C-alpha positions as semicolon CSV with decimal commas, in nm:
position;residue;x (nm);y (nm);z (nm)
1;M;-0,495;0,731;-2,125
2;P;-0,195;0,877;-1,947
3;W;-0,196;0,985;-1,590
4;A;-0,278;1,355;-1,631
5;V;-0,114;1,627;-1,429
6;G;-0,370;1,912;-1,395
7;Q;-0,605;2,079;-1,161
8;P;-0,681;1,869;-0,848
9;K;-1,021;1,698;-0,816
10;M;-1,239;1,601;-0,528
11;A;-1,395;1,254;-0,540
12;A;-1,735;1,163;-0,390
13;L;-1,945;0,847;-0,353
14;E;-2,313;0,905;-0,409
15;E;-2,606;0,715;-0,253
16;E;-2,585;0,340;-0,327
17;F;-2,870;0,117;-0,441
18;T;-2,913;-0,257;-0,483
19;L;-2,995;-0,429;-0,810
20;S;-3,266;-0,689;-0,808
21;T;-3,090;-1,025;-0,761
22;G;-3,387;-1,255;-0,776
23;V;-3,253;-1,438;-1,083
24;L;-2,890;-1,427;-0,972
25;G;-2,705;-1,649;-0,733
26;A;-2,385;-1,518;-0,579
27;G;-2,173;-1,822;-0,491
28;P;-1,914;-1,851;-0,216
29;D;-1,674;-1,654;-0,433
30;G;-1,932;-1,386;-0,539
31;F;-1,999;-1,306;-0,901
32;L;-1,789;-1,395;-1,207
33;G;-1,799;-1,046;-1,339
34;V;-1,978;-0,718;-1,434
35;E;-1,915;-0,599;-1,791
36;Q;-2,031;-0,304;-2,000
37;S;-2,279;-0,369;-2,284
38;D;-2,302;-0,163;-2,604
39;K;-2,546;0,077;-2,428
40;A;-2,386;0,322;-2,169
41;D;-2,648;0,245;-1,903
42;Q;-2,660;-0,138;-1,944
43;F;-2,437;-0,397;-1,785
44;L;-2,394;-0,775;-1,806
45;V;-2,377;-0,946;-1,468
46;T;-2,261;-1,310;-1,462
47;D;-2,314;-1,520;-1,147
48;S;-2,092;-1,807;-1,045
49;G;-2,344;-2,065;-1,158
50;R;-2,559;-2,068;-1,470
51;T;-2,704;-1,717;-1,527
52;V;-2,626;-1,398;-1,715
53;V;-2,846;-1,089;-1,651
54;L;-2,862;-0,763;-1,844
55;Y;-2,937;-0,466;-1,622
56;K;-3,037;-0,115;-1,695
57;V;-2,883;0,068;-1,398
58;S;-3,080;0,390;-1,427
59;D;-3,411;0,194;-1,396
60;Q;-3,259;-0,051;-1,141
61;K;-3,417;-0,349;-1,313
62;P;-3,315;-0,642;-1,543
63;L;-3,384;-0,621;-1,913
64;G;-3,310;-0,983;-1,986
65;S;-3,183;-1,308;-1,824
66;W;-3,026;-1,616;-1,992
67;S;-2,914;-1,943;-1,829
68;V;-2,733;-2,253;-1,943
69;K;-2,884;-2,593;-1,882
70;Q;-2,887;-2,775;-1,545
71;G;-2,550;-2,945;-1,499
72;Q;-2,364;-2,686;-1,706
73;T;-2,162;-2,409;-1,541
74;I;-2,054;-2,071;-1,674
75;T;-1,672;-2,044;-1,631
76;C;-1,596;-1,694;-1,741
77;P;-1,788;-1,359;-1,740
78;A;-2,015;-1,276;-2,033
79;V;-1,899;-0,983;-2,247
80;C;-2,048;-0,772;-2,524
81;N;-1,905;-0,773;-2,881
82;F;-1,907;-0,393;-2,942
83;Q;-1,879;-0,448;-3,315
84;T;-2,194;-0,654;-3,350
85;G;-2,391;-0,583;-3,024
86;E;-2,400;-0,961;-2,946
87;Y;-2,318;-1,126;-2,617
88;I;-2,050;-1,396;-2,564
89;V;-2,001;-1,636;-2,282
90;V;-1,809;-1,960;-2,216
91;H;-1,947;-2,255;-2,012
92;D;-1,768;-2,570;-1,901
93;H;-1,439;-2,403;-2,001
94;K;-1,457;-2,495;-2,373
95;V;-1,809;-2,423;-2,497
96;L;-1,859;-2,076;-2,644
97;R;-2,207;-1,929;-2,684
98;I;-2,310;-1,615;-2,881
99;W;-2,659;-1,453;-2,861
100;N;-2,849;-1,121;-2,878
101;N;-3,140;-0,957;-2,694
102;E;-3,404;-1,140;-2,898
103;D;-3,274;-1,485;-2,802
104;V;-3,450;-1,659;-2,508
105;N;-3,284;-1,999;-2,463
106;L;-2,901;-2,028;-2,456
107;D;-2,927;-2,392;-2,566
108;K;-3,058;-2,286;-2,897
109;V;-2,807;-2,005;-2,978
110;F;-2,478;-2,025;-3,170
111;K;-2,238;-2,279;-3,015
112;A;-1,871;-2,347;-3,081
113;T;-1,672;-2,616;-2,889
114;L;-1,303;-2,514;-2,863
115;S;-0,998;-2,740;-2,837
116;A;-0,853;-2,577;-2,523
117;E;-0,983;-2,431;-2,204
118;V;-1,061;-2,058;-2,197
119;H;-0,952;-1,833;-1,911
120;R;-1,128;-1,516;-2,009
121;I;-1,283;-1,322;-2,299
122;H;-1,190;-0,956;-2,322
123;S;-1,376;-0,697;-2,519
124;V;-1,327;-0,323;-2,562
125;Q;-1,459;-0,063;-2,800
126;K;-1,331;-0,031;-3,158
127;T;-1,185;-0,384;-3,186
128;E;-1,291;-0,749;-3,194
129;P;-1,304;-0,949;-2,870
130;L;-1,000;-1,143;-2,765
131;V;-1,003;-1,493;-2,620
132;L;-0,735;-1,573;-2,358
133;F;-0,672;-1,945;-2,304
134;R;-0,559;-2,098;-1,981
135;R;-0,214;-2,180;-2,114
136;G;-0,163;-1,815;-2,223
137;A;-0,244;-1,830;-2,597
138;V;-0,456;-1,550;-2,741
139;R;-0,691;-1,558;-3,040
140;G;-0,917;-1,305;-3,208
141;L;-1,283;-1,404;-3,195
142;E;-1,330;-1,411;-3,575
143;A;-1,018;-1,626;-3,631
144;L;-1,127;-1,866;-3,361
145;L;-1,483;-1,898;-3,491
146;A;-1,349;-1,973;-3,843
147;E;-1,178;-2,283;-3,702
148;P;-1,296;-2,362;-3,349
149;Q;-1,099;-2,688;-3,322
150;Q;-0,765;-2,531;-3,424
151;T;-0,466;-2,627;-3,219
152;I;-0,401;-2,385;-2,927
153;E;-0,039;-2,361;-2,828
154;A;0,087;-2,342;-2,462
155;V;0,255;-2,015;-2,395
156;I;0,315;-2,035;-2,022
157;P;0,482;-2,327;-1,838
158;D;0,261;-2,599;-1,692
159;E;0,290;-2,485;-1,329
160;E;0,211;-2,116;-1,399
161;V;-0,154;-2,016;-1,342
162;I;-0,312;-1,698;-1,481
163;K;-0,442;-1,485;-1,187
164;W;-0,546;-1,164;-1,359
165;S;-0,574;-1,013;-1,711
166;E;-0,678;-0,691;-1,878
167;F;-0,726;-0,563;-2,231
168;F;-0,633;-0,209;-2,364
169;M;-0,623;-0,018;-2,688
170;V;-0,286;0,169;-2,717
171;F;-0,253;0,391;-3,023
172;K;-0,507;0,174;-3,211
173;Q;-0,302;-0,134;-3,111
174;P;-0,480;-0,401;-2,903
175;V;-0,269;-0,491;-2,602
176;L;-0,336;-0,772;-2,357
177;I;-0,162;-0,807;-2,022
178;F;-0,197;-1,104;-1,790
179;I;-0,038;-1,191;-1,461
180;T;0,060;-1,554;-1,371
181;E;0,177;-1,713;-1,054
182;K;0,411;-2,007;-0,991
183;H;0,514;-2,117;-0,640
184;G;0,464;-1,770;-0,500
185;D;0,646;-1,590;-0,785
186;Y;0,457;-1,354;-1,017
187;F;0,510;-1,288;-1,383
188;A;0,363;-1,032;-1,626
189;Y;0,303;-1,109;-1,994
190;V;0,237;-0,832;-2,249
191;Q;0,081;-0,942;-2,582
192;L;0,079;-0,709;-2,875
193;C;-0,203;-0,857;-3,082
194;K;-0,131;-0,710;-3,424
195;S;0,245;-0,784;-3,426
196;H;0,200;-1,108;-3,224
197;S;0,480;-0,990;-3,000
198;L;0,488;-1,136;-2,647
199;S;0,710;-1,005;-2,367
200;K;0,756;-1,167;-2,019
201;Y;0,856;-0,981;-1,703
202;T;0,932;-1,104;-1,354
203;L;0,741;-0,900;-1,090
204;L;0,958;-0,840;-0,779
205;L;0,696;-0,828;-0,513
206;G;0,750;-0,846;-0,140
207;K;0,807;-1,178;0,016
208;E;0,480;-1,156;0,203
209;E;0,307;-1,219;-0,129
210;K;0,440;-1,573;-0,126
211;C;0,149;-1,679;0,089
212;V;-0,121;-1,421;0,014
213;K;-0,208;-1,318;-0,334
214;P;-0,209;-0,948;-0,420
215;N;-0,485;-0,767;-0,598
216;F;-0,415;-0,607;-0,938
217;T;-0,558;-0,331;-1,150
218;A;-0,394;-0,139;-1,437
219;R;-0,416;0,148;-1,685
220;V;-0,218;0,271;-1,981
221;D;0,043;0,527;-1,888
222;G;0,206;0,667;-2,206
223;K;0,406;0,383;-2,357
224;F;0,388;0,184;-2,036
225;I;0,118;-0,013;-1,850
226;S;0,092;0,110;-1,487
227;L;0,025;-0,204;-1,290
228;V;-0,116;-0,112;-0,951
229;S;-0,134;-0,382;-0,678
230;L;-0,280;-0,394;-0,332
231;S;-0,030;-0,592;-0,122
232;S;-0,088;-0,806;0,185
233;D;0,094;-0,543;0,394
234;G;-0,200;-0,305;0,330
235;C;-0,006;-0,080;0,091
236;I;-0,059;0,000;-0,277
237;Y;0,236;-0,035;-0,510
238;E;0,294;0,066;-0,873
239;T;0,494;-0,126;-1,136
240;L;0,568;0,034;-1,479
241;I;0,565;-0,239;-1,751
242;P;0,698;-0,142;-2,095
243;I;0,445;-0,206;-2,372
244;Y;0,712;-0,227;-2,641
245;S;1,020;-0,432;-2,553
246;S;1,336;-0,436;-2,755
247;D;1,417;-0,789;-2,638
248;T;1,110;-1,012;-2,617
249;E;1,327;-1,322;-2,556
250;K;1,469;-1,199;-2,229
251;N;1,275;-1,227;-1,897
252;H;1,321;-0,882;-1,751
253;R;1,278;-0,804;-1,380
254;L;1,046;-0,522;-1,278
255;I;1,052;-0,340;-0,944
256;R;0,749;-0,202;-0,773
257;A;0,733;0,139;-0,603
258;L;0,523;0,246;-0,307
259;M;0,219;0,451;-0,415
260;L;0,000;0,464;-0,104
261;K;0,079;0,345;0,249
262;A;-0,152;0,154;0,483
263;V;-0,480;0,188;0,302
264;V;-0,622;-0,128;0,450
265;S;-0,535;-0,334;0,757
266;D;-0,243;-0,572;0,698
267;A;-0,445;-0,828;0,896
268;A;-0,704;-0,844;0,617
269;R;-0,650;-1,165;0,418
270;N;-0,984;-1,168;0,222
271;G;-1,239;-0,916;0,110
272;T;-0,989;-0,667;-0,034
273;A;-0,983;-0,524;-0,387
274;L;-0,890;-0,207;-0,569
275;T;-0,958;-0,035;-0,901
276;I;-0,832;0,286;-1,067
277;L;-1,101;0,547;-1,097
278;D;-0,918;0,830;-1,279
279;Q;-0,578;0,990;-1,306
280;D;-0,573;1,091;-0,942
281;H;-0,799;0,843;-0,754
282;V;-0,813;0,472;-0,665
283;A;-1,097;0,292;-0,490
284;V;-1,007;0,034;-0,229
285;L;-1,225;-0,230;-0,066
286;G;-1,127;-0,362;0,274
287;P;-1,110;-0,277;0,644
288;P;-0,889;0,029;0,720
289;L;-0,806;-0,102;1,072
290;P;-0,780;-0,458;1,216
291;A;-1,093;-0,416;1,427
292;S;-1,297;-0,203;1,192
293;K;-1,570;-0,315;0,945
294;E;-1,506;-0,333;0,579
295;C;-1,526;-0,010;0,386
296;L;-1,515;0,123;0,036
297;S;-1,261;0,406;0,032
298;V;-1,150;0,653;-0,232
299;W;-0,789;0,770;-0,209
300;N;-0,622;1,072;-0,376
301;I;-0,291;0,941;-0,517
302;K;-0,146;1,291;-0,583
303;F;-0,205;1,422;-0,238
304;Q;-0,179;1,085;-0,051
305;T;-0,510;1,149;0,128
306;L;-0,840;0,966;0,193
307;Q;-1,112;1,148;0,005
308;T;-1,422;0,957;0,110
309;S;-1,531;0,620;0,243
310;K;-1,848;0,416;0,294
311;E;-1,888;0,145;0,554
312;L;-2,011;-0,195;0,452
313;P;-2,170;-0,359;0,763
314;Q;-2,278;-0,676;0,580
315;G;-1,933;-0,754;0,451
316;T;-1,807;-0,807;0,101
317;S;-1,652;-1,078;-0,111
318;G;-1,359;-0,867;-0,214
319;Q;-1,496;-0,796;-0,570
320;L;-1,501;-0,450;-0,718
321;W;-1,581;-0,339;-1,074
322;Y;-1,579;0,008;-1,221
323;H;-1,745;0,116;-1,548
324;G;-1,843;0,465;-1,660
325;E;-1,841;0,641;-1,322
326;I;-2,029;0,353;-1,155
327;L;-1,886;0,111;-0,900
328;F;-2,022;-0,234;-0,863
329;M;-1,962;-0,453;-0,558
330;L;-2,104;-0,746;-0,368
331;H;-2,241;-0,623;-0,033
332;G;-2,360;-0,919;0,168
333;K;-2,535;-1,130;-0,096
334;C;-2,658;-0,834;-0,303
335;L;-2,499;-0,662;-0,598
336;T;-2,466;-0,294;-0,490
337;V;-2,423;-0,005;-0,723
338;I;-2,246;0,320;-0,609
339;P;-2,224;0,612;-0,849
340;Y;-1,892;0,795;-0,836
341;K;-1,834;1,163;-0,909
342;C;-1,510;1,358;-0,929
343;E;-1,517;1,734;-0,939
344;V;-1,250;1,996;-0,956
345;S;-1,138;2,092;-0,601
346;S;-0,854;2,247;-0,406
347;L;-0,555;2,100;-0,226
348;A;-0,706;2,226;0,101
349;G;-1,024;2,030;0,028
350;A;-0,831;1,715;-0,044
351;L;-0,630;1,742;0,275
352;G;-0,925;1,852;0,486
353;K;-1,109;1,527;0,423
354;L;-0,826;1,331;0,572
355;K;-0,821;1,541;0,881
356;H;-1,160;1,404;0,985
357;T;-1,123;1,045;0,881
358;Q;-0,765;0,936;0,952
359;E;-0,520;0,950;1,231
360;S;-0,256;1,207;1,161
361;D;0,027;0,952;1,150
362;T;-0,126;0,698;0,917
363;H;0,007;0,830;0,594
364;S;0,293;1,055;0,698
365;M;0,589;1,012;0,472
366;P;0,922;0,936;0,633
367;H;1,202;1,200;0,627
368;F;1,573;1,161;0,617
369;V;1,821;1,369;0,814
370;D;2,109;1,513;0,605
371;W;2,404;1,435;0,833
372;E;2,638;1,659;0,639
373;T;2,443;1,987;0,673
374;C;2,192;1,942;0,955
375;S;2,207;1,831;1,313
376;G;1,828;1,833;1,350
377;Y;1,534;1,716;1,144
378;D;1,482;1,983;0,877
379;L;1,539;1,805;0,552
380;G;1,274;1,574;0,392
381;S;1,296;1,311;0,125
382;Y;1,087;1,285;-0,193
383;S;0,722;1,238;-0,118
384;A;0,546;0,949;-0,286
385;E;0,383;1,190;-0,538
386;Q;0,718;1,346;-0,625
387;S;0,869;0,996;-0,673
388;R;0,578;0,897;-0,894
389;T;0,608;1,216;-1,100
390;L;0,984;1,159;-1,140
391;R;0,926;0,802;-1,259
392;R;0,647;0,916;-1,492
393;K;0,868;1,177;-1,653
394;K;1,119;0,902;-1,712
395;S;0,854;0,679;-1,860
396;E;0,707;0,929;-2,112
397;T;1,029;0,963;-2,313
398;N;1,079;0,803;-2,647
399;L;1,177;0,432;-2,635
400;Q;1,499;0,333;-2,793
401;A;1,614;-0,007;-2,919
402;E;1,834;-0,058;-2,611
403;V;1,888;0,112;-2,275
404;P;2,158;0,372;-2,335
405;G;2,467;0,299;-2,127
406;S;2,320;0,012;-1,928
407;K;2,564;-0,256;-2,048
408;Q;2,853;-0,010;-2,032
409;L;2,755;0,086;-1,673
410;L;2,751;-0,278;-1,564
411;S;3,095;-0,328;-1,720
412;I;3,226;-0,014;-1,536
413;I;3,094;-0,143;-1,211
414;K;3,300;-0,462;-1,244
415;N;3,640;-0,294;-1,300
416;D;3,654;0,083;-1,252
417;S;3,722;0,305;-0,950
418;E;3,451;0,406;-0,706
419;K;3,466;0,771;-0,813
420;H;3,428;0,685;-1,183
421;I;3,129;0,450;-1,110
422;E;2,967;0,733;-0,915
423;V;3,000;0,977;-1,203
424;E;2,871;0,726;-1,459
425;L;2,580;0,619;-1,235
426;R;2,476;0,981;-1,188
427;K;2,467;1,020;-1,567
428;F;2,267;0,702;-1,609
429;L;2,008;0,799;-1,351
430;A;1,967;1,136;-1,520
431;K;1,887;0,983;-1,856
432;S;1,528;0,916;-1,965
433;T;1,553;0,541;-1,996
434;P;1,230;0,342;-2,044
435;D;1,378;0,025;-1,897
436;F;1,504;0,201;-1,584
437;H;1,316;-0,032;-1,350
438;T;1,445;-0,335;-1,526
439;V;1,812;-0,233;-1,528
440;I;1,841;-0,088;-1,175
441;G;1,812;-0,431;-1,013
442;D;2,114;-0,552;-1,210
443;V;2,309;-0,237;-1,117
444;V;2,249;-0,295;-0,747
445;A;2,339;-0,664;-0,780
446;G;2,657;-0,567;-0,959
447;L;2,766;-0,324;-0,687
448;L;2,686;-0,564;-0,403
449;G;2,862;-0,847;-0,581
450;R;3,184;-0,642;-0,611
451;C;3,146;-0,535;-0,243
452;K;3,154;-0,901;-0,136
453;A;3,443;-0,988;-0,365
454;E;3,649;-0,681;-0,264
455;P;3,605;-0,595;0,106
456;S;3,771;-0,255;0,056
457;F;3,519;-0,160;-0,212
458;Y;3,219;0,026;-0,064
459;P;3,044;0,264;-0,308
460;R;2,839;0,446;-0,041
461;N;2,729;0,742;-0,260
462;C;2,627;0,509;-0,540
463;L;2,411;0,292;-0,319
464;T;2,254;0,605;-0,162
465;Q;2,159;0,735;-0,509
466;L;1,998;0,403;-0,596
467;I;1,796;0,387;-0,273
468;Q;1,667;0,739;-0,330
469;T;1,515;0,634;-0,659
470;H;1,227;0,488;-0,442
471;V;1,214;0,171;-0,651
472;L;1,421;-0,071;-0,436
473;S;1,302;-0,295;-0,160
474;Y;1,474;-0,534;0,087
475;S;1,362;-0,844;-0,104
476;L;1,523;-0,708;-0,422
477;C;1,868;-0,641;-0,260
478;P;1,888;-0,816;0,084
479;G;2,266;-0,787;0,078
480;L;2,252;-0,409;0,086
481;M;2,163;-0,368;0,451
482;E;2,397;-0,656;0,544
483;I;2,689;-0,466;0,389
484;A;2,577;-0,140;0,551
485;L;2,579;-0,316;0,886
486;E;2,927;-0,453;0,827
487;H;3,045;-0,097;0,758
488;T;2,843;0,045;1,048
489;D;2,694;0,291;0,799
490;V;2,408;0,422;1,014
491;Q;2,304;0,683;0,758
492;M;2,254;0,418;0,494
493;L;2,061;0,196;0,736
494;Q;1,836;0,485;0,833
495;L;1,753;0,548;0,469
496;C;1,679;0,176;0,414
497;L;1,450;0,173;0,715
498;Q;1,256;0,464;0,574
499;Q;1,235;0,336;0,214
500;F;1,199;-0,042;0,240
501;P;0,860;-0,181;0,344
502;D;0,965;-0,546;0,372
503;I;1,264;-0,550;0,616
504;P;1,285;-0,869;0,826
505;E;1,263;-0,830;1,204
506;S;1,612;-0,977;1,250
507;T;1,758;-0,699;1,031
508;T;1,553;-0,432;1,208
509;C;1,691;-0,556;1,546
510;A;2,042;-0,560;1,407
511;C;2,003;-0,196;1,311
512;L;1,861;-0,112;1,647
513;K;2,149;-0,285;1,822
514;L;2,396;-0,087;1,613
515;F;2,221;0,243;1,670
516;L;2,227;0,191;2,049
517;S;2,587;0,074;2,061
518;D;2,739;0,305;1,804
519;T;2,923;0,602;1,961
520;I;2,825;0,913;1,776
521;Q;3,105;1,163;1,805
522;D;3,061;1,426;2,072
523;E;2,718;1,292;2,174
524;K;2,766;1,374;2,533
525;K;2,876;1,726;2,439
526;E;2,569;1,766;2,219
527;I;2,335;1,658;2,502
528;K;2,505;1,902;2,741
529;E;2,459;2,184;2,494
530;Q;2,091;2,113;2,425
531;T;1,993;2,461;2,529
532;E;2,156;2,593;2,205
533;I;2,005;2,353;1,955
534;V;1,674;2,211;1,839
535;Q;1,672;1,843;1,936
536;N;1,442;1,578;1,783
537;G;1,196;1,842;1,685
538;F;1,177;1,998;2,036
539;S;1,280;2,353;2,116
540;P;1,500;2,420;2,423
541;E;1,208;2,585;2,598
542;D;0,992;2,287;2,526
543;N;1,268;2,049;2,649
544;S;1,280;2,188;3,001
545;C;0,911;2,087;3,066
546;S;0,702;2,292;3,299
547;K;0,629;2,161;3,655
548;D;0,265;2,110;3,550
549;D;0,375;1,879;3,272
550;Q;0,608;1,682;3,498
551;Q;0,353;1,622;3,777
552;L;0,029;1,438;3,794
553;S;-0,204;1,446;4,095
554;K;-0,278;1,134;4,275
555;K;-0,625;0,997;4,311
556;P;-0,861;1,292;4,387
557;G;-0,977;1,301;4,743
558;D;-0,643;1,209;4,899
559;A;-0,584;1,442;5,196
560;A;-0,210;1,452;5,137
561;K;-0,245;1,589;4,786
562;E;0,081;1,419;4,697
563;T;0,231;1,452;4,349
564;I;0,443;1,218;4,139
565;S;0,751;1,370;3,989
566;F;0,895;1,244;3,656
567;P;1,258;1,352;3,636
568;V;1,315;1,294;3,266
569;T;1,326;1,655;3,146
570;S;1,582;1,623;2,859
571;C;1,635;1,379;2,579
572;P;1,882;1,105;2,690
573;V;2,032;1,079;2,342
574;A;2,174;1,330;2,087
575;P;1,958;1,440;1,797
576;K;2,138;1,219;1,542
577;R;2,093;0,903;1,745
578;A;1,729;1,003;1,816
579;A;1,669;1,028;1,437
580;L;1,806;0,672;1,399
581;L;1,587;0,536;1,677
582;N;1,287;0,709;1,522
583;A;1,344;0,527;1,202
584;V;1,327;0,199;1,395
585;L;1,004;0,305;1,567
586;H;0,844;0,361;1,225
587;S;0,946;0,026;1,081
588;A;0,691;-0,247;1,024
589;Y;0,719;-0,570;1,229
590;S;0,544;-0,876;1,354
591;E;0,557;-0,902;1,728
592;A;0,603;-1,282;1,727
593;F;0,910;-1,258;1,508
594;L;1,056;-0,942;1,673
595;L;1,051;-1,052;2,037
596;P;1,320;-1,324;2,011
597;H;1,566;-1,078;1,851
598;L;1,502;-0,811;2,113
599;K;1,627;-1,053;2,378
600;D;1,974;-1,045;2,218
601;I;2,028;-0,673;2,275
602;P;2,252;-0,588;2,580
603;A;2,065;-0,480;2,890
604;K;2,240;-0,137;2,909
605;H;2,126;-0,058;2,555
606;I;1,772;-0,172;2,639
607;T;1,775;0,063;2,935
608;L;1,889;0,356;2,715
609;F;1,619;0,287;2,466
610;L;1,355;0,269;2,736
611;Q;1,477;0,602;2,870
612;Y;1,438;0,761;2,527
613;L;1,095;0,603;2,484
614;Y;0,994;0,728;2,827
615;F;1,108;1,080;2,736
616;L;0,902;1,062;2,414
617;Y;0,604;0,928;2,603
618;L;0,610;1,218;2,850
619;K;0,627;1,464;2,563
620;C;0,346;1,295;2,367
621;S;0,114;1,240;2,663
622;G;0,151;1,613;2,750
623;N;0,039;1,716;2,403
624;A;-0,335;1,756;2,354
625;T;-0,318;1,630;1,995
626;M;-0,135;1,313;2,107
627;T;0,148;1,373;1,853
628;L;0,497;1,502;1,892
629;P;0,627;1,818;1,719
630;G;0,894;1,789;1,451
631;I;0,930;1,608;1,119
632;S;0,790;1,253;1,113
633;P;0,793;1,201;1,489
634;P;0,683;0,871;1,635
635;T;0,321;0,843;1,748
636;L;0,196;0,766;2,097
637;S;0,082;0,421;1,978
638;Q;0,427;0,338;1,832
639;I;0,595;0,454;2,158
640;M;0,368;0,245;2,382
641;D;0,407;-0,060;2,154
642;W;0,782;-0,047;2,172
643;I;0,786;0,008;2,547
644;C;0,571;-0,303;2,587
645;L;0,786;-0,503;2,345
646;L;1,105;-0,414;2,524
647;L;0,966;-0,501;2,863
648;D;0,808;-0,824;2,744
649;A;1,145;-0,937;2,597
650;N;1,375;-0,812;2,873
651;F;1,185;-0,748;3,191
652;T;1,376;-0,998;3,411
653;V;1,712;-0,870;3,286
654;V;1,619;-0,498;3,321
655;L;1,487;-0,564;3,668
656;M;1,835;-0,672;3,777
657;I;2,005;-0,350;3,650
658;P;2,041;-0,082;3,920
659;E;2,036;0,195;3,664
660;A;1,697;0,079;3,535
661;K;1,528;0,057;3,879
662;R;1,438;0,426;3,892
663;L;1,307;0,415;3,535
664;L;1,084;0,114;3,610
665;L;0,951;0,282;3,917
666;N;0,868;0,591;3,721
667;L;0,689;0,388;3,464
668;Y;0,500;0,208;3,730
669;K;0,397;0,533;3,904
670;F;0,303;0,688;3,578
671;V;0,077;0,398;3,478
672;K;-0,074;0,392;3,817
673;S;-0,165;0,763;3,800
674;Q;-0,308;0,714;3,451
675;I;-0,529;0,440;3,587
676;S;-0,656;0,678;3,856
677;V;-0,731;0,940;3,598
678;Y;-0,917;0,698;3,378
679;S;-1,112;0,574;3,679
680;E;-1,233;0,928;3,748
681;L;-1,320;0,977;3,377
682;N;-1,527;0,658;3,388
683;K;-1,724;0,804;3,682
684;I;-1,792;1,121;3,485
685;E;-1,900;0,919;3,190
686;V;-2,169;0,754;3,404
687;S;-2,299;1,099;3,504
688;F;-2,315;1,207;3,143
689;R;-2,509;0,899;3,052
690;E;-2,768;0,986;3,319
691;L;-2,785;1,336;3,180
692;Q;-2,847;1,198;2,834
693;K;-3,129;0,981;2,967
694;L;-3,289;1,287;3,134
695;N;-3,259;1,488;2,819
696;Q;-3,412;1,226;2,594
697;D;-3,775;1,302;2,697
698;K;-3,856;1,623;2,513
699;S;-4,237;1,597;2,530
700;G;-4,425;1,888;2,680
701;R;-4,139;2,135;2,625
702;G;-4,187;2,458;2,435
703;L;-3,946;2,628;2,200
704;Y;-3,765;2,771;2,509
705;S;-3,714;2,628;2,853
706;I;-3,483;2,648;3,156
707;E;-3,406;2,324;3,327
708;V;-3,210;2,249;3,640
709;L;-3,049;1,901;3,650
710;E;-2,899;1,776;3,980
711;L;-2,627;1,518;3,994
712;F;-2,575;1,312;4,313
């Protein structure tokens, strides 16, 4: 079913309940699966040992239970054959069993021993079940039962392992997709069962997936399969995979695009999962913050907002199933059922939920300054939803035998002028090409290859157009930022920092070094004329800072009533440089990998950056909401983290610079005053606790009373 574009809906998680698990045993890896039976309210639950249980969810009780013999192990989830109403399971990888509700003992039901190991059996309405073997071969159940010992061919190489699979009906055509992994690389196979057509695609995931496996879910999106993955960086990505390929022999490359940012903590390595609920919502399992407990969260894809969440204090195994408006998950050692409802709602409602559950900066989309028409921060880039809509419009067009103009474009890139390439690329991007994601990687590689071969060739506009498609990443085109650094193209680097989620710390520091050393024309003049412009999102009046904002009282009770003055009243850099530095502040990093590279930045540039961060800190700390005005401003947390990083990496060097002495003293005094303020707040907190204790005893009070409480 395609992703619908219609009236917005509000998602809600209803009260959960636990199914009786007396006959089930959740192993270390949880359950094997939860599958729909031929009755809407009944589900097959397979544990990781010997048992299959049929549950009626509305009654919260089991209707039947079947187990294999001691010493045998069920190796894939039981499913229902919707054509016959029978149940199917595989134990010990090769032994297939078929039974119905009247059967009691699995050892006495139909048995077929197969010639190859089974990975999974898939079953959906209106077609026979499909058996997916470990080496990638697929058989219909009836054909397999007719000759159980038939030879099963190997479809995937020996070292590839199937990690995930799903089965769909597309225009009455059974379609199976499965994902394999080999040495950290991931591949997608699409099997058209009626035509026996098999297509293979290389998934270009981030390099962080080399060590931590991503979670996958999928749905049919027109003539594409929308593969949605929860990455180890805590973000959700989408990859559009063509169902019908014109060239099944070729291994195409597919690029993923960011769908939702930072839905779970990037420190979470286990216990994460996701599933698609409907056209606008996904459910995510995992801790939203590093120190928080695991949660089940529902996110609105269209509005990029958190709709609802439910904390899971007993933890989870990272398993999540969704069938017919019911979510199943392992909470602690129990199988928990959470009904899910989605009603028509307003945009205000969708956004309002986020206001109370998330920090304001968590899902803000980066914006890009148009250097040609704006000296401030007024122009934004595509939002994630706009990008997704754009890609979807491209995807829903009629497929053709071959991508129109793709080969011609690659030929043009090799030989023609920069201007001609730009014109042809614009035409190509405007076309509704179904293999757009596949071809664009080759286009970027072609442009970068010619840049290296011809130093004078630098198709800046072409590269900018490709970045703004929102489908590129650093791992796909690592040479792009390298070439931009060689040409000191700060605008291109800013755009890359905003769009690429997987930039190495060394490249981030190289950008920072360039931004701090690059002389932006008339910067001093711009700073001098700040009273006539809006700078970094701050108005001239706001820039001047009132005396109250620049002074903090020392510890209360001091007779001298001295004040500490903070002289930074204007931004030490021009708006354009500030926009570049803000892009760095928003970039993702690992402290251990970033610190060594920060030590290579000259001391005078470190001082300038510290001055800018100090200016932002004063602005942010003076704002009651703890955020800065303007488009995509850095948060207080980001500012503090970078101040600490810079001082950790360069404190000894900065200490020796005369120009930095005053700044360090101001930072010291500011921190000291903050400690004093927090100390007083702690004292007040103690008083409030005593008040709370006094107020707890409500016995003997009437409906109305007047009380006098004294604090000493």
